[in-house]
XYZ file of C-alpha atoms in Angstrom:
673
model
C 17.044 22.133 20.290
C 15.675 20.187 17.897
C 15.717 16.311 18.416
C 14.757 14.373 15.694
C 18.127 14.583 13.906
C 18.805 10.248 15.080
C 15.616 9.190 13.788
C 14.961 6.578 11.323
C 12.367 8.449 9.704
C 14.019 10.359 6.559
C 10.084 12.625 6.908
C 11.601 13.137 11.042
C 15.539 13.816 9.094
C 13.587 16.211 6.721
C 12.633 18.132 10.089
C 15.711 18.082 12.153
C 16.973 21.329 10.645
C 13.985 23.618 11.164
C 13.344 26.173 13.243
C 10.618 24.234 15.563
C 11.833 22.665 18.905
C 10.504 19.659 17.438
C 10.021 15.957 19.706
C 9.445 12.576 18.994
C 6.557 10.847 20.059
C 8.071 9.893 23.575
C 6.962 10.044 26.843
C 9.037 12.695 27.266
C 7.758 14.868 25.392
C 4.378 14.298 27.390
C 6.259 14.986 30.467
C 7.847 18.456 29.152
C 4.382 19.471 28.352
C 2.584 18.731 31.570
C 6.045 20.233 33.522
C 5.255 23.391 30.620
C 1.331 23.350 31.110
C 1.457 23.972 27.630
C -0.456 21.751 24.749
C 0.990 19.538 22.420
C 1.498 20.397 18.975
C 1.069 17.121 17.114
C 2.283 16.841 13.384
C 2.110 14.059 11.562
C 3.154 13.746 7.562
C 5.143 11.465 5.687
C 8.177 12.038 2.989
C 6.406 12.230 0.109
C 3.069 14.505 0.964
C 3.100 17.400 -1.024
C 1.199 19.039 0.613
C 3.347 18.605 3.516
C 6.496 19.735 2.322
C 4.183 23.147 1.979
C 3.419 23.442 5.252
C 6.832 23.107 6.208
C 8.352 25.343 4.244
C 5.830 27.850 5.358
C 5.147 27.476 8.671
C 7.857 25.406 10.059
C 11.043 26.860 8.506
C 9.728 30.470 9.454
C 11.961 31.993 12.709
C 8.430 33.838 13.581
C 6.320 30.951 13.269
C 8.427 28.247 15.084
C 9.316 30.581 17.425
C 4.911 31.323 18.381
C 4.907 27.544 18.533
C 8.121 27.209 20.415
C 6.854 29.618 23.307
C 3.138 28.131 23.956
C 2.951 24.471 22.963
C 5.985 21.105 23.049
C 5.944 19.963 18.817
C 5.837 16.574 18.203
C 6.179 15.307 14.816
C 5.572 11.904 13.601
C 5.754 10.563 10.557
C 2.405 8.469 9.985
C 4.127 5.672 8.139
C 6.556 4.855 10.524
C 4.065 5.136 13.086
C 0.065 3.812 11.588
C -1.532 3.782 14.839
C -1.125 6.967 16.399
C -1.809 8.353 12.942
C -5.366 6.138 12.932
C -6.326 7.308 16.328
C -5.852 10.673 15.793
C -7.160 10.852 12.339
C -10.144 9.012 13.455
C -10.563 12.093 15.352
C -9.744 14.942 12.978
C -12.427 12.901 10.462
C -15.204 12.658 13.246
C -14.338 16.188 14.016
C -14.104 18.199 10.745
C -15.768 15.488 8.185
C -12.652 15.233 6.339
C -9.057 14.179 6.726
C -5.699 14.742 4.982
C -2.412 15.353 5.349
C -0.345 16.930 6.991
C -2.603 16.542 10.230
C -2.355 18.879 12.538
C -3.828 18.167 16.500
C -3.329 20.339 19.567
C -3.042 17.327 22.383
C -3.538 18.275 26.203
C -0.209 16.663 27.829
C -2.250 13.251 28.582
C -2.232 13.097 25.226
C -6.060 14.041 24.482
C -6.917 15.890 21.156
C -9.223 19.595 21.504
C -7.947 20.969 17.892
C -7.692 19.762 14.630
C -7.207 20.403 11.104
C -4.814 19.285 7.901
C -2.869 21.513 6.197
C -2.950 25.605 7.190
C -1.798 28.298 5.224
C 0.814 31.420 6.749
C -2.113 33.334 6.272
C -5.598 33.770 5.712
C -6.989 32.007 2.324
C -9.655 30.853 1.216
C -11.959 30.703 4.087
C -9.043 29.330 6.307
C -7.376 30.916 9.647
C -3.296 31.130 8.595
C -1.602 29.386 11.151
C -0.515 31.610 13.360
C -3.881 32.257 13.927
C -4.374 29.259 14.652
C -1.819 28.690 17.104
C -2.838 32.354 18.657
C -6.741 31.392 19.110
C -5.498 27.925 21.244
C -2.620 29.389 23.049
C -5.737 31.891 24.597
C -8.047 28.966 24.778
C -5.744 27.038 26.590
C -5.205 29.975 29.214
C -8.363 31.567 29.109
C -10.849 28.642 29.324
C -9.028 25.599 30.218
C -12.149 24.025 31.470
C -13.814 24.192 28.046
C -10.864 22.910 26.443
C -10.631 19.817 29.204
C -14.056 19.664 28.634
C -13.910 18.920 24.501
C -11.058 16.492 25.194
C -12.396 13.759 28.210
C -15.614 14.134 25.140
C -13.658 13.227 22.503
C -11.507 10.972 24.406
C -15.032 8.821 25.509
C -16.000 9.232 22.127
C -13.121 7.410 20.859
C -12.724 5.062 23.309
C -16.823 3.456 22.571
C -16.073 2.951 19.011
C -15.382 -0.556 19.638
C -15.744 -2.864 17.045
C -17.603 -5.600 17.471
C -18.131 -8.034 14.668
C -21.552 -8.257 13.356
C -22.345 -11.339 11.203
C -22.478 -15.109 11.814
C -20.203 -16.316 10.128
C -18.500 -15.478 6.643
C -19.702 -13.932 3.350
C -21.594 -16.307 1.357
C -23.247 -16.389 -2.048
C -25.978 -13.982 -1.171
C -23.280 -11.530 0.527
C -20.650 -11.585 -2.801
C -23.527 -11.177 -5.193
C -24.617 -8.414 -3.394
C -21.187 -6.413 -2.977
C -20.421 -7.330 -6.946
C -24.091 -5.277 -7.155
C -22.397 -2.510 -5.536
C -18.985 -2.754 -7.400
C -21.450 -2.701 -10.347
C -23.186 0.291 -9.187
C -20.516 2.677 -8.707
C -18.649 1.299 -11.655
C -17.704 4.391 -13.803
C -18.101 2.266 -17.515
C -16.792 5.487 -19.489
C -13.678 5.689 -18.075
C -13.154 2.403 -15.215
C -12.628 2.258 -11.752
C -14.954 3.639 -9.283
C -16.381 6.680 -8.103
C -15.108 10.119 -9.776
C -12.280 12.349 -8.875
C -10.146 12.294 -7.077
C -9.782 8.487 -8.176
C -7.643 6.301 -6.685
C -6.668 2.900 -8.232
C -8.823 0.375 -6.883
C -6.312 -2.833 -5.985
C -8.497 -4.730 -3.882
C -11.586 -4.375 -5.655
C -10.130 -5.757 -8.597
C -8.343 -8.343 -7.529
C -12.134 -9.074 -5.368
C -13.213 -9.120 -9.437
C -11.347 -11.153 -11.247
C -11.287 -13.649 -8.297
C -15.214 -13.720 -8.006
C -15.264 -14.227 -12.335
C -12.889 -17.337 -11.891
C -14.443 -18.947 -9.269
C -18.524 -18.139 -10.982
C -17.087 -16.982 -14.634
C -19.545 -13.884 -13.955
C -18.065 -11.916 -17.234
C -19.496 -8.423 -15.562
C -16.788 -9.153 -13.091
C -14.165 -9.378 -15.420
C -14.650 -6.956 -18.011
C -14.862 -4.502 -14.499
C -11.727 -5.492 -14.000
C -10.242 -5.643 -17.673
C -11.348 -2.351 -18.864
C -10.346 -0.238 -15.577
C -6.836 -1.884 -15.653
C -6.787 -1.074 -19.112
C -7.853 3.113 -18.666
C -5.611 2.640 -15.785
C -2.519 1.744 -18.176
C -3.671 3.891 -20.951
C -3.700 6.927 -18.730
C -1.176 9.658 -17.262
C -1.534 7.666 -14.049
C 0.830 4.798 -15.142
C 4.512 6.122 -16.008
C 4.248 5.772 -19.845
C 8.414 5.883 -20.213
C 9.948 3.746 -16.910
C 6.768 2.071 -15.353
C 4.611 1.996 -12.522
C 1.784 3.763 -11.156
C 1.239 7.317 -9.117
C -1.414 7.737 -6.089
C -3.692 8.759 -7.764
C -5.562 10.982 -10.623
C -6.824 14.056 -9.651
C -9.343 14.021 -12.654
C -12.090 10.881 -13.261
C -10.192 9.679 -16.182
C -6.969 8.965 -14.520
C -4.963 11.627 -16.786
C -2.963 13.936 -14.086
C -1.606 11.989 -11.052
C -0.554 13.366 -8.178
C 2.950 11.946 -8.827
C 4.164 10.898 -5.657
C 4.998 6.578 -6.413
C 4.698 4.970 -3.441
C 5.613 1.014 -3.091
C 2.554 -0.020 -1.716
C 0.717 0.705 -4.788
C 3.087 -0.579 -7.361
C 3.327 -3.758 -5.355
C -1.033 -4.203 -5.512
C -0.786 -3.422 -9.256
C 1.425 -5.272 -10.861
C 0.312 -8.483 -9.096
C -3.229 -7.444 -10.317
C -1.704 -6.980 -13.575
C -0.299 -10.489 -13.175
C -3.541 -11.692 -12.189
C -5.589 -9.789 -14.994
C -2.721 -11.861 -17.336
C -3.444 -15.570 -15.797
C -7.934 -14.637 -16.766
C -6.920 -12.789 -19.948
C -3.616 -13.786 -21.589
C -3.840 -9.606 -22.315
C 0.148 -9.092 -23.647
C -1.401 -5.774 -22.119
C -1.856 -6.801 -18.666
C 2.220 -8.706 -18.956
C 3.681 -5.815 -20.236
C 2.523 -3.553 -17.565
C 2.834 -6.245 -14.951
C 6.375 -6.676 -15.685
C 7.343 -2.902 -16.473
C 5.494 -2.118 -12.529
C 8.275 -5.162 -11.149
C 11.126 -3.272 -12.516
C 10.234 -0.033 -11.535
C 9.887 -1.428 -8.041
C 13.519 -3.509 -8.393
C 15.440 -0.337 -10.526
C 14.296 2.974 -8.561
C 12.879 1.704 -4.721
C 15.650 -1.193 -4.305
C 17.875 -0.130 -1.625
C 21.485 -1.333 -0.488
C 20.209 -3.549 2.082
C 17.877 -5.739 -1.041
C 14.915 -4.252 0.251
C 12.485 -1.692 -0.889
C 12.236 1.803 0.344
C 8.929 3.484 0.351
C 8.371 6.293 -2.256
C 8.844 8.682 -4.712
C 8.485 12.279 -3.909
C 5.771 13.693 -6.136
C 8.330 17.214 -6.467
C 11.218 17.643 -8.342
C 13.331 21.116 -9.041
C 12.148 21.750 -12.505
C 15.967 22.944 -13.246
C 15.424 26.853 -12.641
C 15.920 25.752 -8.290
C 12.048 25.521 -8.126
C 10.457 22.222 -6.656
C 7.125 21.586 -8.181
C 5.301 18.802 -8.221
C 5.704 16.948 -11.413
C 8.812 18.240 -13.384
C 10.028 14.983 -13.398
C 7.618 13.264 -15.677
C 5.454 16.252 -17.470
C 6.674 17.226 -21.103
C 6.083 20.223 -23.722
C 6.049 19.940 -27.357
C 9.171 22.520 -27.261
C 10.610 20.020 -25.078
C 10.366 16.870 -26.627
C 11.228 18.394 -29.642
C 15.296 18.941 -27.883
C 15.228 15.568 -26.658
C 14.059 14.086 -30.433
C 14.110 16.143 -33.132
C 10.922 17.905 -35.148
C 9.655 14.728 -37.208
C 10.100 12.270 -34.490
C 8.659 15.120 -31.528
C 5.519 15.205 -34.197
C 4.820 11.189 -33.420
C 6.095 11.621 -30.069
C 3.342 14.547 -29.409
C 0.662 12.155 -30.879
C 1.422 9.380 -29.555
C 1.520 9.988 -26.246
C -1.020 12.760 -26.444
C 0.795 15.948 -25.576
C -0.570 19.272 -26.875
C 0.352 23.108 -27.296
C -2.189 23.505 -24.661
C -0.994 20.766 -22.247
C -3.060 18.467 -20.226
C -0.803 19.324 -16.877
C 0.346 22.719 -15.851
C 1.889 25.626 -17.677
C 1.624 23.887 -21.256
C 3.174 20.508 -20.163
C 1.449 17.508 -20.802
C 1.057 13.817 -19.050
C 2.282 11.081 -20.666
C -0.620 8.763 -22.263
C -1.180 6.250 -24.304
C -4.095 6.152 -25.910
C -3.451 3.297 -28.288
C -1.150 1.110 -29.327
C 1.492 1.539 -31.888
C 0.575 0.031 -35.341
C 3.015 -1.741 -36.789
C 4.531 0.714 -39.378
C 5.495 2.980 -36.332
C 6.321 0.505 -33.766
C 10.466 0.240 -33.943
C 10.066 4.202 -34.329
C 8.323 4.300 -30.988
C 10.351 2.502 -28.796
C 12.784 4.248 -30.286
C 11.512 7.169 -29.232
C 10.980 6.088 -25.832
C 13.942 4.926 -24.977
C 15.519 8.517 -26.281
C 12.738 10.039 -23.623
C 13.455 7.675 -21.058
C 17.157 8.655 -20.846
C 16.129 12.144 -21.640
C 13.809 12.734 -18.362
C 16.982 10.046 -16.617
C 19.139 13.957 -17.055
C 16.706 15.821 -14.995
C 16.239 16.287 -11.745
C 15.167 12.892 -10.157
C 12.279 13.372 -6.845
C 13.294 12.112 -3.700
C 13.522 8.991 -2.497
C 11.936 7.605 1.019
C 14.784 5.288 1.517
C 12.623 3.065 5.138
C 11.991 -0.050 4.658
C 8.487 -0.941 6.123
C 7.930 -4.153 6.393
C 4.226 -4.174 5.639
C 4.817 -3.414 2.091
C 8.324 -5.127 1.503
C 5.939 -7.809 2.555
C 3.407 -7.022 -0.024
C 6.179 -6.357 -2.786
C 7.640 -9.789 -2.132
C 4.387 -11.115 -3.020
C 4.373 -9.035 -6.350
C 7.633 -9.483 -7.940
C 7.605 -13.458 -6.326
C 4.672 -14.118 -8.252
C 4.871 -12.291 -11.043
C 8.596 -13.850 -11.779
C 7.036 -17.194 -11.656
C 4.345 -16.739 -14.112
C 7.290 -14.530 -16.547
C 9.729 -16.672 -16.337
C 11.532 -13.680 -14.629
C 14.064 -15.937 -12.266
C 15.748 -12.348 -11.326
C 12.565 -11.017 -10.025
C 11.951 -13.948 -7.774
C 15.647 -14.037 -6.538
C 14.929 -10.090 -5.139
C 12.102 -10.702 -3.547
C 13.796 -13.951 -2.074
C 16.937 -11.179 -0.942
C 13.584 -8.612 0.594
C 12.290 -11.528 2.324
C 15.718 -12.271 3.607
C 16.195 -8.567 4.784
C 13.268 -8.793 6.753
C 13.823 -11.957 8.377
C 17.698 -11.367 9.483
C 16.876 -7.038 9.706
C 13.063 -6.684 11.018
C 12.566 -10.343 12.900
C 13.593 -10.678 16.323
C 14.486 -14.266 17.622
C 10.625 -14.776 19.561
C 9.073 -13.629 16.094
C 8.049 -10.168 16.458
C 8.377 -7.297 13.485
C 9.728 -3.757 13.706
C 7.944 -2.094 10.974
C 10.330 -0.017 9.461
C 13.941 0.381 9.332
C 16.703 2.078 7.151
C 20.364 2.164 6.066
C 20.713 -1.008 7.483
C 19.343 -0.171 10.695
C 15.565 -1.279 12.409
C 13.403 1.624 13.629
C 12.598 1.105 17.497
C 8.562 0.986 16.646
C 7.377 -2.428 16.782
C 5.137 -4.143 13.984
C 1.655 -3.610 13.950
C -1.416 -5.643 12.190
C -0.411 -4.971 8.517
C 3.126 -5.794 9.072
C 2.615 -9.399 10.484
C 0.296 -10.069 7.885
C 1.729 -8.789 4.478
C 4.669 -10.047 5.688
C 3.250 -13.658 6.351
C 1.188 -13.259 2.519
C 4.946 -12.330 1.159
C 6.782 -15.203 2.667
C 3.797 -17.896 1.653
C 3.690 -16.524 -1.924
C 8.005 -16.844 -2.012
C 7.211 -20.671 -0.315
C 5.193 -21.374 -2.878
C 7.398 -20.674 -5.724
C 10.457 -20.940 -4.221
C 8.836 -24.612 -2.994
C 11.348 -24.355 0.101
C 9.484 -24.513 2.782
C 11.328 -22.302 5.913
C 9.549 -19.241 4.366
C 5.834 -21.324 5.377
C 7.671 -21.538 8.616
C 8.422 -18.076 8.749
C 4.809 -17.438 7.546
C 3.299 -19.773 10.689
C 5.825 -17.466 13.453
C 4.378 -14.563 12.262
C 0.634 -16.108 12.137
C 0.468 -17.451 15.733
C 1.259 -13.644 16.836
C -1.608 -12.676 15.123
C -3.123 -15.365 17.184
C -1.848 -14.366 20.542
C -1.599 -10.557 20.449
C -3.776 -8.951 18.411
C -6.648 -11.087 18.634
C -9.837 -10.076 20.377
C -13.491 -11.846 21.068
C -15.639 -13.174 18.273
C -13.086 -12.659 15.821
C -12.424 -9.180 15.277
C -8.107 -7.994 15.595
C -7.358 -4.957 16.480
C -4.229 -3.306 14.812
C -1.975 -3.526 17.457
C -0.633 -5.973 19.384
C -2.262 -6.193 23.298
C 1.260 -5.763 24.719
C 1.642 -2.226 22.413
C 1.868 1.266 23.518
C -1.129 2.391 25.385
C -2.981 5.372 22.887
C -5.580 7.397 23.890
C -7.780 4.161 22.224
C -7.092 0.806 20.712
C -6.814 1.737 16.590
C -9.308 -1.339 15.237
C -10.481 -1.057 11.436
C -11.508 -3.205 8.834
C -11.612 -1.306 5.755
C -9.550 -1.240 3.018
C -7.407 1.736 2.331
C -4.663 2.467 0.137
C -3.796 -1.199 1.342
C -5.695 -3.865 2.632
C -6.609 -3.840 6.181
C -4.754 -5.314 8.483
C -7.472 -7.412 9.523
C -9.042 -8.681 6.150
C -4.971 -9.255 5.244
C -4.714 -11.114 8.262
C -7.916 -13.363 7.343
C -6.402 -14.144 3.908
C -2.708 -14.974 5.469
C -4.944 -16.993 7.713
C -6.789 -18.965 5.150
C -3.486 -19.499 3.429
C -1.656 -21.072 6.447
C -4.792 -23.215 7.072
C -5.145 -24.948 3.742
C -1.126 -25.470 3.877
C -1.413 -27.547 7.159
C -4.194 -28.297 7.794
C -5.068 -25.872 11.037
C -8.032 -25.391 12.338
C -7.237 -23.147 14.470
C -5.787 -21.079 11.541
C -9.204 -21.851 9.060
C -11.265 -21.106 12.352
C -9.560 -17.661 13.103
C -9.677 -16.635 8.936
C -13.294 -17.298 8.927
C -14.251 -15.707 12.446
C -12.330 -12.672 11.076
C -14.225 -12.463 7.655
C -18.080 -12.064 9.248
C -16.967 -8.311 9.441
C -16.894 -8.856 6.017
C -20.159 -10.485 6.003
C -22.273 -7.414 7.220
C -19.901 -4.655 5.178
C -19.180 -6.282 1.987
C -22.871 -5.543 0.681
C -23.050 -1.886 2.157
C -19.421 -0.583 1.303
C -17.871 -3.268 -1.495
C -15.202 -0.706 -1.912
C -13.941 -0.391 0.873
C -13.427 -4.264 2.541
C -12.030 -5.100 -1.555
C -9.886 -7.093 -0.209
C -11.499 -8.960 2.601
C -14.115 -10.747 -0.546
C -11.482 -11.342 -2.393
C -10.402 -13.640 0.254
C -14.617 -14.438 1.059
C -14.067 -15.761 -2.350
C -10.842 -18.277 -1.883
C -13.189 -19.717 1.154
C -16.264 -19.947 -1.400
C -13.431 -22.050 -3.152
C -12.283 -23.827 -0.541
C -8.881 -22.576 -1.095
C -7.902 -25.438 -3.518
C -5.139 -27.203 -1.987
C -2.365 -28.349 -5.002
C -0.041 -30.737 -4.560
C 3.359 -30.799 -7.650
C 4.983 -34.282 -6.700
C 8.547 -35.163 -8.838
C 11.407 -34.591 -9.761
C 12.936 -31.097 -10.734
C 14.381 -31.942 -13.500
C 11.216 -34.307 -15.208
C 9.825 -31.760 -17.974
C 6.892 -33.292 -16.356
C 6.985 -32.419 -13.261
C 7.946 -28.595 -14.502
C 5.024 -28.453 -16.525
C 1.971 -29.128 -14.448
C 4.459 -26.729 -11.650
C 4.067 -24.545 -14.548
C 0.104 -25.556 -15.076
C -0.936 -24.710 -11.307
C 1.036 -22.016 -11.097
C -0.923 -19.819 -13.782
C -4.351 -20.904 -12.552
C -6.737 -17.751 -11.887
C -7.966 -20.354 -9.176
C -9.128 -17.417 -6.265
C -6.230 -18.022 -2.763
C -5.181 -21.449 -4.576
C -2.104 -22.427 -2.095
C 1.020 -24.899 -3.953
C 3.030 -27.138 -2.663
C 5.733 -28.389 -4.867
C 8.498 -30.947 -4.040
C 10.036 -34.380 -3.956
C 6.953 -36.548 -2.784
C 7.054 -37.342 1.239
C 8.705 -34.516 1.377
C 8.856 -33.275 5.363
C 8.819 -29.424 3.766
C 5.583 -28.831 3.477
C 2.490 -30.665 4.805
C 1.002 -31.268 1.236
C 3.036 -33.452 -0.071
C 3.279 -35.764 2.069
C 1.803 -39.033 1.687
C 1.293 -37.929 -2.244
C 3.409 -40.796 -3.783
C 4.510 -40.146 -7.858
C 1.769 -42.142 -10.055
C 3.163 -45.327 -12.298
C 6.574 -43.523 -11.903
C 5.430 -40.025 -13.014
C 5.156 -36.727 -11.731
C 1.835 -35.793 -10.209
C -0.690 -33.419 -9.032
C -3.098 -33.805 -6.468
C -5.751 -31.169 -6.164
C -7.978 -31.259 -2.832
C -10.168 -28.724 -0.391
C -9.996 -28.882 3.263
C -7.389 -31.666 2.631
C -10.218 -34.302 0.704
C -8.457 -34.413 -2.669
C -9.394 -35.827 -5.848
C -7.813 -38.480 -7.820
C -3.945 -37.666 -9.058
C -3.609 -36.255 -12.797
C -0.219 -36.633 -14.965
C -1.191 -34.711 -17.563
C -0.983 -30.535 -17.589
C -4.380 -30.383 -19.657
C -5.904 -32.576 -16.810
C -4.764 -30.495 -14.167
C -5.768 -27.330 -16.500
C -9.196 -28.852 -15.978
C -9.455 -29.722 -12.148
C -8.661 -25.684 -11.058
C -11.139 -24.008 -13.671
């Protein structure tokens, strides 16, 4: 009996019809393994994972392989996006044992959940030095039945090793000028000066490192930091990793030049990059940055918004190629013949030249991924705009990639922050409205009366799994951004509620933070990782939200917690800046204050609106903004902040110590530089 039919995870639901007798992760599965005296086969993946689909089709849909699994194992399927704690613990074991990791993740456990054999994707027959999955299953079964003592010894050693890895915060306080300069030097050494970005292939959008570079430039004026950020953003925006027709970014590029993406589109990447490009526009006024920020915001709203008002997790990489085959990139790639069919011969020639479509192709089977080597000249601009519209319409007639409709709290928090800021910067109140609706959904559906968050929901039903640290931190970040943009103090209050849980339930000794709460389900180890992955780590995201909340409220407890959490950034930043970029960005805000900006006045007064606009558009690292009527009780920053000679005024403070108020936008801009 397959038990996945009632899941809220689209990934688990994809496996509900398998002949494998899947269990969700629950105590009953391990009790069944103990009763039958068999190992647990743990398979971890996610809905938009290409190789997860491949292994599912090759192995989990195969009757003979399923029979082998059902006879010798209790099979447990986990969505890594729904249970990042389980994924983190066992991925750490996989990486320690094999030197690499990835999804699908395949781990064999004792009935006590101790891992003893590891892998990722296994093919259905021996290939490229890898054993077949049936061979692995038979081998593990033989080891379990004939060499049980050896298996137990391996499992015990691994569990003890993992349990001993609790991270002590090293460093005596947050990073200062010296550590941030060393981190910048480290990024410079790894920078790809020819193609932008850091390191080689595959190349991932370095969202958190870009935020650090932009904030460092804003605080210090370092032109090299800005140049690395701007050149990387331009290279990505002109490459195939960016959807030149519909906006939005793919997960990563398989090459160093951003040409061929891995085509899945994730909410978190697009939320983070939308914000990066908006912040780049603040620093440079770049038309390209403005366009990409808005197109990415529009992509999220158009393609990922759910009927409930939240944002879905991802779009798949694969789709039907029109011949009944699911092929990676089929929705996005073009041949010259397809251009001609959509546009006619003459415009197809111009489109091929403009978007880099060649007869040989840049992808597979003679197809090309659209790029934008340069902007259209004035003479061709109108014609190119028409071509883009027609190509987008033609693509809409193709079979669309599947969508993972679950709503993840943390990623929606990132989207709320991005849409709120982008809408405010570029006078798009509709984007602010979409951010507010997503925030309303999180409060209504994910947040209980005690301020505890559910990690996911789907179709208006909250999932059973509790939020992890990144959920509390990123949702608080989104609420704080929304408070600044809307002037509604309730969002500040909700952020405070979430951050109180961070202080009470996720904090350890000496400023250390854990990814799960102290009252969460006990795993073989309590996960704890301060380094960024595809998103900011929960640890450094919490530090940033705590610091912003302290700047809004004057709370010493929250500021002290933020400074304590940044101790790990002082230790790791100079050595591994690419992997702790958000922590470095938060440290930049701390060194700058962060600035606390209060704008008081009447919303109908043009002078008030210009001061507020100036504050929103300042590139000041991590600045917080409260805007409203003087003496408003919604924001502590507005208390005891009167008008000046009857005019709207702006107060710029650090740690609640303020400069003289100003009434002119130019004067405010000078204060914020």
